[in-house]
Each structure stands twice: as C-alpha cells, then as structure tokens.
Amino acid sequence: MEAYVYDHVRTPRGKGRPDGALHEITSVEMATQLLKALQSRNDLDTGLLDDVIIGMAQPVGEQGGVLARAAVLQAGYAQTVAGQQIHRFCATGLDAVSLIAAQVHSGMIQAGIGGGVESMSRTVMGYDSGAWTSDPSVAFSNYYAPQGIGADLIATLDGYTREDVDNFAVESQRKAAHAWENGYFKKAIVPIKDVLGDVVLDHDEHMRPGTTLESLAKLKPAFEGFGKAGFEAVAKAKYPEIEELNYVHHGGNSSGIVDGAGLVLVGSKEFGEKAGLKPRGRIRSYANIGSEPTIMLTAPAAVSRKALKAAGMTEKDIDLWELNEAFASVVMRFQRELNVPDDKINVNGGAIAMGHPLGATGAMILGTVLDELERRNAETGLITLCAANGLGTAAIIERV
C-alpha cells in the first residue's frame, strides 16, 4: 500500500526566549491550532483518521503526558483518533511522519498525522538530559561532549575555517529572506493566535536578513568555554589525530533557538478517495541510523544512503536535498560526502536563519521540500537530520 502526503502545515518560528512572540503559547496550543487548520482547510472528516503522532525533544512538564492526545481532543477531532508521543531528539518530527507512513504502508491504518512541537522558551533545552549526559558512567564510556564541540570537531577534521562557516550562514540568511519575500512559505504557514483570537505571529521571527561576514566576525566562538572546561580533552581522546580544536561556531552560524510546530497529513489512496482529497506527494522510503556519539552530528550521509537503498534510488535521482542546519559544518560535510551542489540543498534557507524548534523541524522541512518540488515542477526530495547522541533520520518523498 502506498503512503501519500495530502497536506502539511506549520507555525511560524518564534524566538525561543521569554520576549519571543510565541512564549505565551503552550506547546499543546500550537499543536491544537495546527490540527484545527488541517481540518478546516481540507474540510476533513477527522473520523477517518486513525492516529496522531507528535514528538518533541523535551517530553517533560507541559510537553509530556502524550501531548498528541490532548491536542487531538482540544482540536475537536473525533475521540476515536488515537495519540502518541515520541522522542528521538532532533530527528523526532520527521520520524513521527515516517511512523505514520509505516502504518499506512503496512495496511494497519488508513490515515494519520505526524509531526512535532517544541516550545524552547517554555520547556528549556536540557530539561530532559537523561543518562547520556548526566550519568557519569554512561557519559564516560561514550566520550560525551556537547553538540557544539562535535560541530567544531567536524570543522577541525575537515579543515573548515571561520570564514567558511560564516559564509554558509550568510547564504542561509539570504536564501531564507528571498523565500519569505517571494511567498514560498505562505501556503504552509498558520498564523498563531492568542486566547483573544488576535494573531501574535505570522512570520519566522528569528531571521536576520542583514547578516554579513563583517557582522558575524564580531561574534565570539560559543563553545570554547566547554572545550577548555574539559571537553576538548574528551574530543582529543576520541580523535587523537587532532592537535587543537578549531572553535569556529557561534550563534550566527548555528541553528537558532525557537518555538514552533509542524504537522503532516499522510494516508492511503482509499483514505484520499473517502476524504475527497488529492495526494500531493508520496513517501518512498525512510530510515534511521546510529553514528559515532562524540562527534554526534555525522549520521545524515549514512542514513541518506540507507534511505536511498531502501527506495532503490541513487544520489542522482534526488532533485532537492534538505538537511537541518544544526551547525554550518554539518551541512558542509554532508555536501562533501554526497557531492551535493549548493543549488540543490536547503534552497530556501534553513535553521541558521529561521531557527530549529527541535522536535518540530523534521516535519517542517518535509513540507518545505514538497512545496518547493511543486514550485519547481521537480520530482524527488530527500529530507534528513542529525540528532543528539549520534542519531540520524531521513525520508524520501516524490511529488504526485
């Protein structure tokens, strides 16, 4: 059975701090507003849905308690629609979509919604630290170091300079500004409203379109303090070929901390016929993989190859690539490994410009790729993300 994408929506990304536009909006409310938008814009009989899977990277506090089920009920969906909460760090949002697709592919369900939500201003990164960072025996045996150390380690090993990664960041800002100016995200964006019904945000708030190499040059490296506190020694122990760690990443060339949510409606052909909907895309394959956990951020190339193999495809079959811009060096290494040209990857900018709401980004960028395939009259896209503790996920979609 085929799994088709019928629609997708996302919130704008709000600055992930107390003065951000979405700070007053809870995660369950963001998800609820997106569910309502999917229902209203498709005149969707929600009784046709089987499951809603919504994940987040910090599934604690107000983001816990199987948030998906709470949002389903808050949105007025049929009470027969199940809910599930998942967590695979930054891979979560895409993985949720893949899990819905897998159930459809197997014939166990007819339709569902997958995606993610993250309020980084309300449920702060690190609340869900877990054994991999907090249990000394686990952290020691896995040579744990923070993600920023991994990003600088990639730059050191691959020879990327500060100017190289800053150039990448400037280009991300330029592409994102161009996409917004030309309305490329308009179809997907659901303006978020407060309790009074007033719109609090209708655009990605984190962008800095005036960013230049000169302005970025003024920023100090963000992760040198972690390195000098002992994590550089950990990196050297794992990678003895390096003499010194080259600290090149900072807030301007790393993913922005933001609030946001994204959802994707996936179903079978039969579901579409019952719902009166035409499919927009087809999910060809999906994959997950583990990678070396100290450097942490190098899984995208391997997991992309795994997804390509599952689809019976090669790199040459992909028209558009989308890799979450966790850090500039992550994308630069990926491009080098798979020989992906600049004009085929993250063509509308990425998380360096617009921000990375951890659990939501995967669903958001799948939608971005589908919209861009339609705009270009292109056929196939591969979406991938690295994730904490050496994880990676990927999915391949095909325009219908």
PDB file of C-alpha atoms in Angstrom, residues 20-208:
ATOM      1  CA  GLY A  20       9.560  35.850  21.857  1.00  0.00           C
ATOM      2  CA  ALA A  21       6.169  36.214  20.209  1.00  0.00           C
ATOM      3  CA  LEU A  22       5.138  32.600  20.914  1.00  0.00           C
ATOM      4  CA  HIS A  23       6.310  32.432  24.534  1.00  0.00           C
ATOM      5  CA  GLU A  24       2.757  32.769  25.854  1.00  0.00           C
ATOM      6  CA  ILE A  25       1.505  29.964  23.590  1.00  0.00           C
ATOM      7  CA  THR A  26       1.856  26.475  25.071  1.00  0.00           C
ATOM      8  CA  SER A  27       3.034  23.528  23.020  1.00  0.00           C
ATOM      9  CA  VAL A  28      -0.361  21.858  23.194  1.00  0.00           C
ATOM     10  CA  GLU A  29      -1.974  25.053  21.929  1.00  0.00           C
ATOM     11  CA  MET A  30       0.420  25.300  18.980  1.00  0.00           C
ATOM     12  CA  ALA A  31      -0.370  21.696  18.064  1.00  0.00           C
ATOM     13  CA  THR A  32      -4.092  22.283  18.546  1.00  0.00           C
ATOM     14  CA  GLN A  33      -4.139  25.278  16.215  1.00  0.00           C
ATOM     15  CA  LEU A  34      -2.325  23.289  13.526  1.00  0.00           C
ATOM     16  CA  LEU A  35      -4.737  20.360  13.872  1.00  0.00           C
ATOM     17  CA  LYS A  36      -7.670  22.735  13.502  1.00  0.00           C
ATOM     18  CA  ALA A  37      -6.069  24.268  10.418  1.00  0.00           C
ATOM     19  CA  LEU A  38      -5.579  20.849   8.789  1.00  0.00           C
ATOM     20  CA  GLN A  39      -9.216  20.033   9.443  1.00  0.00           C
ATOM     21  CA  SER A  40     -10.668  23.314   8.210  1.00  0.00           C
ATOM     22  CA  ARG A  41      -8.570  23.805   5.076  1.00  0.00           C
ATOM     23  CA  ASN A  42      -9.270  20.241   3.911  1.00  0.00           C
ATOM     24  CA  ASP A  43     -12.873  20.010   5.188  1.00  0.00           C
ATOM     25  CA  LEU A  44     -11.563  16.857   6.830  1.00  0.00           C
ATOM     26  CA  ASP A  45     -13.781  14.263   8.443  1.00  0.00           C
ATOM     27  CA  THR A  46     -11.494  13.530  11.380  1.00  0.00           C
ATOM     28  CA  GLY A  47     -13.261  10.240  11.998  1.00  0.00           C
ATOM     29  CA  LEU A  48     -11.322   8.917   9.005  1.00  0.00           C
ATOM     30  CA  LEU A  49      -8.027   9.319  10.884  1.00  0.00           C
ATOM     31  CA  ASP A  50      -6.513   6.525  12.941  1.00  0.00           C
ATOM     32  CA  ASP A  51      -3.580   8.068  14.743  1.00  0.00           C
ATOM     33  CA  VAL A  52      -1.776  11.329  15.503  1.00  0.00           C
ATOM     34  CA  ILE A  53       1.906  11.101  16.455  1.00  0.00           C
ATOM     35  CA  ILE A  54       3.506  14.281  17.767  1.00  0.00           C
ATOM     36  CA  GLY A  55       7.006  14.303  19.170  1.00  0.00           C
ATOM     37  CA  MET A  56       9.286  16.695  20.959  1.00  0.00           C
ATOM     38  CA  ALA A  57      12.892  16.704  22.139  1.00  0.00           C
ATOM     39  CA  GLN A  58      11.954  17.650  25.690  1.00  0.00           C
ATOM     40  CA  PRO A  59       8.925  15.410  26.513  1.00  0.00           C
ATOM     41  CA  VAL A  60       8.596  16.657  30.087  1.00  0.00           C
ATOM     42  CA  GLY A  61       6.372  19.039  32.047  1.00  0.00           C
ATOM     43  CA  GLU A  62       3.712  20.646  29.868  1.00  0.00           C
ATOM     44  CA  GLN A  63       5.221  18.892  26.825  1.00  0.00           C
ATOM     45  CA  GLY A  64       4.663  15.471  28.437  1.00  0.00           C
ATOM     46  CA  GLY A  65       1.590  13.401  29.110  1.00  0.00           C
ATOM     47  CA  VAL A  66       1.057  12.220  25.495  1.00  0.00           C
ATOM     48  CA  LEU A  67       0.558  15.767  24.253  1.00  0.00           C
ATOM     49  CA  ALA A  68      -0.767  14.438  20.931  1.00  0.00           C
ATOM     50  CA  ARG A  69      -3.896  13.021  22.542  1.00  0.00           C
ATOM     51  CA  ALA A  70      -4.548  16.235  24.464  1.00  0.00           C
ATOM     52  CA  ALA A  71      -4.208  18.268  21.264  1.00  0.00           C
ATOM     53  CA  VAL A  72      -6.499  15.898  19.329  1.00  0.00           C
ATOM     54  CA  LEU A  73      -9.251  16.395  21.902  1.00  0.00           C
ATOM     55  CA  GLN A  74      -8.627  20.146  22.201  1.00  0.00           C
ATOM     56  CA  ALA A  75      -8.928  20.476  18.430  1.00  0.00           C
ATOM     57  CA  GLY A  76     -12.349  18.807  18.447  1.00  0.00           C
ATOM     58  CA  TYR A  77     -11.250  15.741  16.487  1.00  0.00           C
ATOM     59  CA  ALA A  78     -13.236  12.516  16.695  1.00  0.00           C
ATOM     60  CA  GLN A  79     -12.488  10.839  20.005  1.00  0.00           C
ATOM     61  CA  THR A  80     -11.626   7.630  18.132  1.00  0.00           C
ATOM     62  CA  VAL A  81      -8.401   9.252  16.877  1.00  0.00           C
ATOM     63  CA  ALA A  82      -5.507   7.866  18.885  1.00  0.00           C
ATOM     64  CA  GLY A  83      -2.491   9.852  20.044  1.00  0.00           C
ATOM     65  CA  GLN A  84       1.156   9.009  20.603  1.00  0.00           C
ATOM     66  CA  GLN A  85       4.217  10.887  21.797  1.00  0.00           C
ATOM     67  CA  ILE A  86       7.732  10.051  20.549  1.00  0.00           C
ATOM     68  CA  HIS A  87      11.237  11.289  21.205  1.00  0.00           C
ATOM     69  CA  ARG A  88      14.340  10.900  19.028  1.00  0.00           C
ATOM     70  CA  PHE A  89      15.956  14.259  19.759  1.00  0.00           C
ATOM     71  CA  CYS A  90      16.139  16.457  16.630  1.00  0.00           C
ATOM     72  CA  ALA A  91      15.006  13.568  14.405  1.00  0.00           C
ATOM     73  CA  THR A  92      11.625  13.436  16.136  1.00  0.00           C
ATOM     74  CA  GLY A  93       9.367  15.421  13.793  1.00  0.00           C
ATOM     75  CA  LEU A  94      10.417  13.553  10.649  1.00  0.00           C
ATOM     76  CA  ASP A  95      10.386  10.239  12.470  1.00  0.00           C
ATOM     77  CA  ALA A  96       6.772  10.843  13.542  1.00  0.00           C
ATOM     78  CA  VAL A  97       5.759  11.311   9.906  1.00  0.00           C
ATOM     79  CA  SER A  98       7.663   8.156   8.945  1.00  0.00           C
ATOM     80  CA  LEU A  99       5.902   6.164  11.681  1.00  0.00           C
ATOM     81  CA  ILE A 100       2.510   7.209  10.321  1.00  0.00           C
ATOM     82  CA  ALA A 101       3.683   6.303   6.801  1.00  0.00           C
ATOM     83  CA  ALA A 102       4.907   2.912   8.024  1.00  0.00           C
ATOM     84  CA  GLN A 103       1.488   2.110   9.492  1.00  0.00           C
ATOM     85  CA  VAL A 104      -0.168   3.108   6.232  1.00  0.00           C
ATOM     86  CA  HIS A 105       2.360   1.125   4.182  1.00  0.00           C
ATOM     87  CA  SER A 106       1.667  -1.959   6.297  1.00  0.00           C
ATOM     88  CA  GLY A 107      -2.100  -1.622   5.847  1.00  0.00           C
ATOM     89  CA  MET A 108      -2.682  -1.358   9.591  1.00  0.00           C
ATOM     90  CA  ILE A 109      -4.149   2.145   9.346  1.00  0.00           C
ATOM     91  CA  GLN A 110      -5.689   4.265   6.599  1.00  0.00           C
ATOM     92  CA  ALA A 111      -4.515   7.733   7.665  1.00  0.00           C
ATOM     93  CA  GLY A 112      -2.878   9.770  10.355  1.00  0.00           C
ATOM     94  CA  ILE A 113      -0.973  12.929  11.179  1.00  0.00           C
ATOM     95  CA  GLY A 114       2.677  13.026  12.162  1.00  0.00           C
ATOM     96  CA  GLY A 115       4.909  15.866  13.272  1.00  0.00           C
ATOM     97  CA  GLY A 116       6.360  17.675  16.225  1.00  0.00           C
ATOM     98  CA  VAL A 117       6.246  20.664  18.506  1.00  0.00           C
ATOM     99  CA  GLU A 118       8.800  22.428  20.681  1.00  0.00           C
ATOM    100  CA  SER A 119       8.453  25.450  22.903  1.00  0.00           C
ATOM    101  CA  MET A 120      12.086  26.160  23.632  1.00  0.00           C
ATOM    102  CA  SER A 121      11.168  29.285  25.571  1.00  0.00           C
ATOM    103  CA  ARG A 122       8.918  27.346  27.973  1.00  0.00           C
ATOM    104  CA  THR A 123      10.485  23.861  28.129  1.00  0.00           C
ATOM    105  CA  VAL A 124      14.151  24.743  28.015  1.00  0.00           C
ATOM    106  CA  MET A 125      16.686  22.556  26.197  1.00  0.00           C
ATOM    107  CA  GLY A 126      18.329  20.268  28.748  1.00  0.00           C
ATOM    108  CA  TYR A 127      15.250  19.605  30.907  1.00  0.00           C
ATOM    109  CA  ASP A 128      15.333  16.048  29.549  1.00  0.00           C
ATOM    110  CA  SER A 129      19.067  15.465  29.995  1.00  0.00           C
ATOM    111  CA  GLY A 130      18.996  11.734  30.663  1.00  0.00           C
ATOM    112  CA  ALA A 131      21.752   9.224  31.236  1.00  0.00           C
ATOM    113  CA  TRP A 132      23.759  10.099  28.120  1.00  0.00           C
ATOM    114  CA  THR A 133      24.789  13.421  29.681  1.00  0.00           C
ATOM    115  CA  SER A 134      24.005  13.076  33.385  1.00  0.00           C
ATOM    116  CA  ASP A 135      25.132   9.574  34.360  1.00  0.00           C
ATOM    117  CA  PRO A 136      28.932   9.737  34.715  1.00  0.00           C
ATOM    118  CA  SER A 137      29.438   6.083  33.795  1.00  0.00           C
ATOM    119  CA  VAL A 138      27.421   6.453  30.587  1.00  0.00           C
ATOM    120  CA  ALA A 139      28.952   9.806  29.648  1.00  0.00           C
ATOM    121  CA  PHE A 140      32.484   8.498  30.288  1.00  0.00           C
ATOM    122  CA  SER A 141      32.107   5.284  28.280  1.00  0.00           C
ATOM    123  CA  ASN A 142      30.582   7.166  25.333  1.00  0.00           C
ATOM    124  CA  TYR A 143      33.127  10.024  25.401  1.00  0.00           C
ATOM    125  CA  TYR A 144      30.266  12.519  25.780  1.00  0.00           C
ATOM    126  CA  ALA A 145      30.812  16.092  24.627  1.00  0.00           C
ATOM    127  CA  PRO A 146      28.220  18.796  23.873  1.00  0.00           C
ATOM    128  CA  GLN A 147      26.944  19.146  20.308  1.00  0.00           C
ATOM    129  CA  GLY A 148      28.847  22.366  19.713  1.00  0.00           C
ATOM    130  CA  ILE A 149      32.094  20.529  20.385  1.00  0.00           C
ATOM    131  CA  GLY A 150      31.057  17.983  17.760  1.00  0.00           C
ATOM    132  CA  ALA A 151      30.402  20.770  15.253  1.00  0.00           C
ATOM    133  CA  ASP A 152      33.801  22.332  15.885  1.00  0.00           C
ATOM    134  CA  LEU A 153      35.354  18.877  15.719  1.00  0.00           C
ATOM    135  CA  ILE A 154      33.894  18.389  12.224  1.00  0.00           C
ATOM    136  CA  ALA A 155      35.307  21.769  11.183  1.00  0.00           C
ATOM    137  CA  THR A 156      38.703  20.844  12.607  1.00  0.00           C
ATOM    138  CA  LEU A 157      38.868  17.450  10.932  1.00  0.00           C
ATOM    139  CA  ASP A 158      37.586  18.747   7.576  1.00  0.00           C
ATOM    140  CA  GLY A 159      39.566  21.982   7.573  1.00  0.00           C
ATOM    141  CA  TYR A 160      36.649  24.433   7.550  1.00  0.00           C
ATOM    142  CA  THR A 161      37.712  27.910   8.620  1.00  0.00           C
ATOM    143  CA  ARG A 162      35.726  30.535  10.496  1.00  0.00           C
ATOM    144  CA  GLU A 163      35.197  32.360   7.200  1.00  0.00           C
ATOM    145  CA  ASP A 164      33.926  29.141   5.563  1.00  0.00           C
ATOM    146  CA  VAL A 165      31.192  28.525   8.134  1.00  0.00           C
ATOM    147  CA  ASP A 166      30.284  32.214   8.336  1.00  0.00           C
ATOM    148  CA  ASN A 167      29.893  32.326   4.561  1.00  0.00           C
ATOM    149  CA  PHE A 168      27.498  29.402   4.812  1.00  0.00           C
ATOM    150  CA  ALA A 169      25.469  31.258   7.452  1.00  0.00           C
ATOM    151  CA  VAL A 170      25.235  34.437   5.381  1.00  0.00           C
ATOM    152  CA  GLU A 171      23.940  32.392   2.461  1.00  0.00           C
ATOM    153  CA  SER A 172      21.307  30.711   4.655  1.00  0.00           C
ATOM    154  CA  GLN A 173      20.026  34.121   5.718  1.00  0.00           C
ATOM    155  CA  ARG A 174      19.959  35.344   2.114  1.00  0.00           C
ATOM    156  CA  LYS A 175      18.032  32.338   0.863  1.00  0.00           C
ATOM    157  CA  ALA A 176      15.504  32.473   3.713  1.00  0.00           C
ATOM    158  CA  ALA A 177      14.866  36.178   3.152  1.00  0.00           C
ATOM    159  CA  HIS A 178      14.375  35.557  -0.576  1.00  0.00           C
ATOM    160  CA  ALA A 179      11.912  32.729   0.137  1.00  0.00           C
ATOM    161  CA  TRP A 180       9.868  34.878   2.522  1.00  0.00           C
ATOM    162  CA  GLU A 181       9.897  37.896   0.192  1.00  0.00           C
ATOM    163  CA  ASN A 182       8.546  35.721  -2.619  1.00  0.00           C
ATOM    164  CA  GLY A 183       5.871  33.988  -0.540  1.00  0.00           C
ATOM    165  CA  TYR A 184       7.334  30.490  -0.771  1.00  0.00           C
ATOM    166  CA  PHE A 185       6.185  29.599   2.768  1.00  0.00           C
ATOM    167  CA  LYS A 186       2.764  31.234   2.567  1.00  0.00           C
ATOM    168  CA  LYS A 187       0.910  28.040   1.690  1.00  0.00           C
ATOM    169  CA  ALA A 188       2.166  26.210   4.767  1.00  0.00           C
ATOM    170  CA  ILE A 189       2.113  28.888   7.455  1.00  0.00           C
ATOM    171  CA  VAL A 190      -0.695  29.002  10.020  1.00  0.00           C
ATOM    172  CA  PRO A 191      -0.604  32.346  11.866  1.00  0.00           C
ATOM    173  CA  ILE A 192      -0.752  31.663  15.605  1.00  0.00           C
ATOM    174  CA  LYS A 193      -3.379  33.407  17.721  1.00  0.00           C
ATOM    175  CA  ASP A 194      -3.675  34.168  21.425  1.00  0.00           C
ATOM    176  CA  VAL A 195      -6.659  33.491  23.703  1.00  0.00           C
ATOM    177  CA  LEU A 196      -8.382  36.624  22.372  1.00  0.00           C
ATOM    178  CA  GLY A 197      -8.105  35.429  18.806  1.00  0.00           C
ATOM    179  CA  ASP A 198      -5.508  38.037  17.862  1.00  0.00           C
ATOM    180  CA  VAL A 199      -2.577  36.958  15.677  1.00  0.00           C
ATOM    181  CA  VAL A 200       0.646  37.006  17.696  1.00  0.00           C
ATOM    182  CA  LEU A 201       2.976  35.764  14.943  1.00  0.00           C
ATOM    183  CA  ASP A 202       2.701  35.212  11.187  1.00  0.00           C
ATOM    184  CA  HIS A 203       6.377  35.083  10.124  1.00  0.00           C
ATOM    185  CA  ASP A 204       9.654  33.466  11.188  1.00  0.00           C
ATOM    186  CA  GLU A 205      10.833  35.806  13.904  1.00  0.00           C
ATOM    187  CA  HIS A 206      14.444  34.648  14.211  1.00  0.00           C
ATOM    188  CA  MET A 207      15.692  35.749  10.767  1.00  0.00           C
ATOM    189  CA  ARG A 208      18.423  38.370  10.397  1.00  0.00           C
TER     190      ARG A 208
END
